[in-house]
PDB file of C-alpha atoms in Angstrom:
ATOM      1  CA  UNK A 234     106.092  80.982 104.831  1.00 34.00           C
ATOM      2  CA  UNK A 235     104.025  82.867 107.008  1.00 39.00           C
ATOM      3  CA  UNK A 236     105.042  86.396 108.430  1.00 54.00           C
ATOM      4  CA  UNK A 237     104.138  86.629 112.310  1.00 57.00           C
ATOM      5  CA  UNK A 238     103.351  89.823 114.168  1.00 66.00           C
ATOM      6  CA  UNK A 239     104.855  88.087 117.493  1.00 71.00           C
ATOM      7  CA  UNK A 240     107.937  90.178 118.418  1.00 69.00           C
ATOM      8  CA  UNK A 241     109.227  87.567 120.543  1.00 74.00           C
ATOM      9  CA  UNK A 242     109.221  85.250 117.230  1.00 81.00           C
ATOM     10  CA  UNK A 243     112.688  83.946 116.507  1.00 90.00           C
ATOM     11  CA  UNK A 244     114.344  85.754 113.199  1.00 92.00           C
ATOM     12  CA  UNK A 245     113.467  84.022 109.403  1.00 91.00           C
ATOM     13  CA  UNK A 246     115.884  81.888 107.978  1.00 94.00           C
ATOM     14  CA  UNK A 247     118.823  82.994 105.913  1.00 94.00           C
ATOM     15  CA  UNK A 248     117.755  84.196 102.468  1.00 93.00           C
ATOM     16  CA  UNK A 249     120.459  85.359  99.719  1.00 94.00           C
ATOM     17  CA  UNK A 250     120.484  88.903  98.826  1.00 93.00           C
ATOM     18  CA  UNK A 251     118.824  88.149  95.650  1.00 93.00           C
ATOM     19  CA  UNK A 252     115.666  87.176  97.494  1.00 92.00           C
ATOM     20  CA  UNK A 253     115.603  90.546  99.422  1.00 91.00           C
ATOM     21  CA  UNK A 254     115.699  92.744  95.634  1.00 90.00           C
ATOM     22  CA  UNK A 255     112.601  90.570  94.426  1.00 94.00           C
ATOM     23  CA  UNK A 256     110.564  92.549  97.061  1.00 96.00           C
ATOM     24  CA  UNK A 257     110.118  95.520  95.276  1.00 97.00           C
ATOM     25  CA  UNK A 258     109.621  98.180  98.472  1.00 98.00           C
ATOM     26  CA  UNK A 259     108.699 101.713  97.961  1.00 98.00           C
ATOM     27  CA  UNK A 260     107.764 104.780  99.367  1.00 98.00           C
ATOM     28  CA  UNK A 261     104.802 107.246  98.534  1.00 98.00           C
ATOM     29  CA  UNK A 262     102.347 109.485  99.596  1.00 98.00           C
ATOM     30  CA  UNK A 263      98.981 109.049 101.284  1.00 98.00           C
ATOM     31  CA  UNK A 264      96.522 111.028  98.559  1.00 98.00           C
ATOM     32  CA  UNK A 265      93.057 109.356  99.653  1.00 98.00           C
ATOM     33  CA  UNK A 266      92.196 107.313 103.048  1.00 98.00           C
ATOM     34  CA  UNK A 267      88.283 106.526 103.689  1.00 97.00           C
ATOM     35  CA  UNK A 268      86.818 103.879 106.601  1.00 96.00           C
ATOM     36  CA  UNK A 269      86.834 100.469 105.433  1.00 95.00           C
ATOM     37  CA  UNK A 270      83.284  99.159 107.362  1.00 91.00           C
ATOM     38  CA  UNK A 271      83.589  96.078 105.643  1.00 89.00           C
ATOM     39  CA  UNK A 272      86.317  94.536 106.168  1.00 89.00           C
ATOM     40  CA  UNK A 273      86.503  91.666 108.919  1.00 89.00           C
ATOM     41  CA  UNK A 274      88.909  93.598 111.153  1.00 90.00           C
ATOM     42  CA  UNK A 275      89.204  97.647 111.103  1.00 92.00           C
ATOM     43  CA  UNK A 276      90.932  98.760 108.337  1.00 95.00           C
ATOM     44  CA  UNK A 277      91.155 101.643 106.184  1.00 97.00           C
ATOM     45  CA  UNK A 278      91.026 102.058 102.494  1.00 97.00           C
ATOM     46  CA  UNK A 279      94.339 104.144 101.129  1.00 98.00           C
ATOM     47  CA  UNK A 280      95.119 105.302  97.770  1.00 98.00           C
ATOM     48  CA  UNK A 281      98.774 106.448  97.919  1.00 98.00           C
ATOM     49  CA  UNK A 282     100.802 108.051  95.177  1.00 98.00           C
ATOM     50  CA  UNK A 283     104.247 105.909  94.387  1.00 98.00           C
ATOM     51  CA  UNK A 284     105.212 108.790  91.574  1.00 98.00           C
ATOM     52  CA  UNK A 285     105.307 108.726  87.889  1.00 97.00           C
ATOM     53  CA  UNK A 286     106.713 105.234  86.873  1.00 96.00           C
ATOM     54  CA  UNK A 287     104.116 103.422  89.457  1.00 97.00           C
ATOM     55  CA  UNK A 288     101.443 105.818  89.781  1.00 98.00           C
ATOM     56  CA  UNK A 289      98.494 105.729  92.716  1.00 98.00           C
ATOM     57  CA  UNK A 290      97.693 102.601  94.127  1.00 98.00           C
ATOM     58  CA  UNK A 291      95.517 101.226  96.916  1.00 98.00           C
ATOM     59  CA  UNK A 292      96.031  99.182  99.633  1.00 98.00           C
ATOM     60  CA  UNK A 293      93.936  98.165 102.665  1.00 96.00           C
ATOM     61  CA  UNK A 294      95.588  98.993 106.087  1.00 95.00           C
ATOM     62  CA  UNK A 295      94.297  97.647 109.922  1.00 94.00           C
ATOM     63  CA  UNK A 296      96.370 100.779 111.356  1.00 95.00           C
ATOM     64  CA  UNK A 297      93.175 102.001 112.755  1.00 95.00           C
ATOM     65  CA  UNK A 298      94.498 101.962 116.264  1.00 95.00           C
ATOM     66  CA  UNK A 299      97.462 104.346 115.772  1.00 95.00           C
ATOM     67  CA  UNK A 300      96.366 106.254 113.006  1.00 95.00           C
ATOM     68  CA  UNK A 301      93.325 109.091 112.358  1.00 95.00           C
ATOM     69  CA  UNK A 302      92.227 108.564 109.094  1.00 95.00           C
ATOM     70  CA  UNK A 303      91.798 112.162 108.281  1.00 94.00           C
ATOM     71  CA  UNK A 304      95.616 112.425 109.679  1.00 96.00           C
ATOM     72  CA  UNK A 305      96.597 110.173 106.975  1.00 98.00           C
ATOM     73  CA  UNK A 306      96.775 112.322 104.085  1.00 98.00           C
ATOM     74  CA  UNK A 307     100.244 113.414 103.026  1.00 98.00           C
ATOM     75  CA  UNK A 308     101.995 111.021 105.071  1.00 98.00           C
ATOM     76  CA  UNK A 309     104.213 109.046 103.399  1.00 98.00           C
ATOM     77  CA  UNK A 310     104.360 105.420 103.962  1.00 98.00           C
ATOM     78  CA  UNK A 311     106.218 102.179 102.795  1.00 98.00           C
ATOM     79  CA  UNK A 312     104.793  99.264 100.850  1.00 98.00           C
ATOM     80  CA  UNK A 313     105.490  96.263  98.617  1.00 98.00           C
ATOM     81  CA  UNK A 314     104.632  97.278  95.181  1.00 98.00           C
ATOM     82  CA  UNK A 315     105.271  93.985  93.480  1.00 97.00           C
ATOM     83  CA  UNK A 316     102.902  91.491  95.278  1.00 94.00           C
ATOM     84  CA  UNK A 317      99.796  90.248  93.081  1.00 95.00           C
ATOM     85  CA  UNK A 318      96.701  92.364  93.853  1.00 96.00           C
ATOM     86  CA  UNK A 319      94.430  91.007  96.639  1.00 94.00           C
ATOM     87  CA  UNK A 320      90.808  90.939  97.196  1.00 94.00           C
ATOM     88  CA  UNK A 321      89.484  92.202 100.252  1.00 91.00           C
ATOM     89  CA  UNK A 322      85.486  92.020 100.032  1.00 86.00           C
ATOM     90  CA  UNK A 323      84.503  94.324  97.542  1.00 89.00           C
ATOM     91  CA  UNK A 324      87.986  96.266  97.378  1.00 94.00           C
ATOM     92  CA  UNK A 325      91.008  95.424  95.313  1.00 96.00           C
ATOM     93  CA  UNK A 326      94.250  96.066  97.741  1.00 96.00           C
ATOM     94  CA  UNK A 327      97.046  96.535  95.203  1.00 98.00           C
ATOM     95  CA  UNK A 328      99.951  97.123  97.336  1.00 98.00           C
ATOM     96  CA  UNK A 329     101.037  96.083 100.880  1.00 97.00           C
ATOM     97  CA  UNK A 330     101.245  99.093 103.500  1.00 98.00           C
ATOM     98  CA  UNK A 331     104.396  98.346 106.016  1.00 97.00           C
ATOM     99  CA  UNK A 332     104.004  98.508 109.631  1.00 96.00           C
ATOM    100  CA  UNK A 333     105.458  97.025 112.814  1.00 94.00           C
ATOM    101  CA  UNK A 334     103.717  95.759 115.677  1.00 93.00           C
ATOM    102  CA  UNK A 335     103.284  97.747 119.031  1.00 93.00           C
ATOM    103  CA  UNK A 336     103.910  96.053 122.164  1.00 92.00           C
ATOM    104  CA  UNK A 337     100.050  94.875 121.722  1.00 92.00           C
ATOM    105  CA  UNK A 338     100.427  93.853 118.425  1.00 91.00           C
ATOM    106  CA  UNK A 339      98.883  97.040 117.170  1.00 92.00           C
ATOM    107  CA  UNK A 340     100.041  98.353 114.014  1.00 93.00           C
ATOM    108  CA  UNK A 341     102.495 100.971 113.492  1.00 95.00           C
ATOM    109  CA  UNK A 342     103.317 102.418 109.633  1.00 97.00           C
ATOM    110  CA  UNK A 343     106.925 102.448 108.250  1.00 96.00           C
ATOM    111  CA  UNK A 344     107.491 105.662 107.439  1.00 97.00           C
ATOM    112  CA  UNK A 345     110.680 107.537 106.649  1.00 97.00           C
ATOM    113  CA  UNK A 346     112.301 110.189 109.037  1.00 96.00           C
ATOM    114  CA  UNK A 347     112.337 113.069 106.617  1.00 97.00           C
ATOM    115  CA  UNK A 348     110.206 113.622 103.050  1.00 97.00           C
ATOM    116  CA  UNK A 349     111.681 111.481 100.194  1.00 98.00           C
ATOM    117  CA  UNK A 350     110.667 111.634  96.384  1.00 98.00           C
ATOM    118  CA  UNK A 351     107.954 109.420  95.751  1.00 98.00           C
ATOM    119  CA  UNK A 352     108.591 106.206  94.221  1.00 98.00           C
ATOM    120  CA  UNK A 353     111.718 106.010  95.818  1.00 97.00           C
ATOM    121  CA  UNK A 354     112.828 102.294  96.054  1.00 97.00           C
ATOM    122  CA  UNK A 355     114.194 100.810  99.539  1.00 95.00           C
ATOM    123  CA  UNK A 356     117.800  99.599  99.690  1.00 90.00           C
TER     124      UNK A 356
END
């Protein structure tokens, strides 16, 4: 199954609730952000604190259109924390930071509407 960034794409087929539970989406706070000039598409290297149980993880995120690198520190984001790590150039991305496409397909981060404890799981 391949995710699409097309907002006009039809909904994915039905899944069982247990399939949803298999995807571990957690909230964390960005503690470091730096440009990732080696990436094929414009991206940042993020370090995200998911609290004591999960710890700090790194992620490559293509969020440069709507998010300035310096403004990301301290922001909370949602990420899938149970995918296998993915090698992106010389960088190992350990979690998938989540976002939605805007009208032009540029990524807008998924963020809680108010502060929540790091490591909280989406339900």
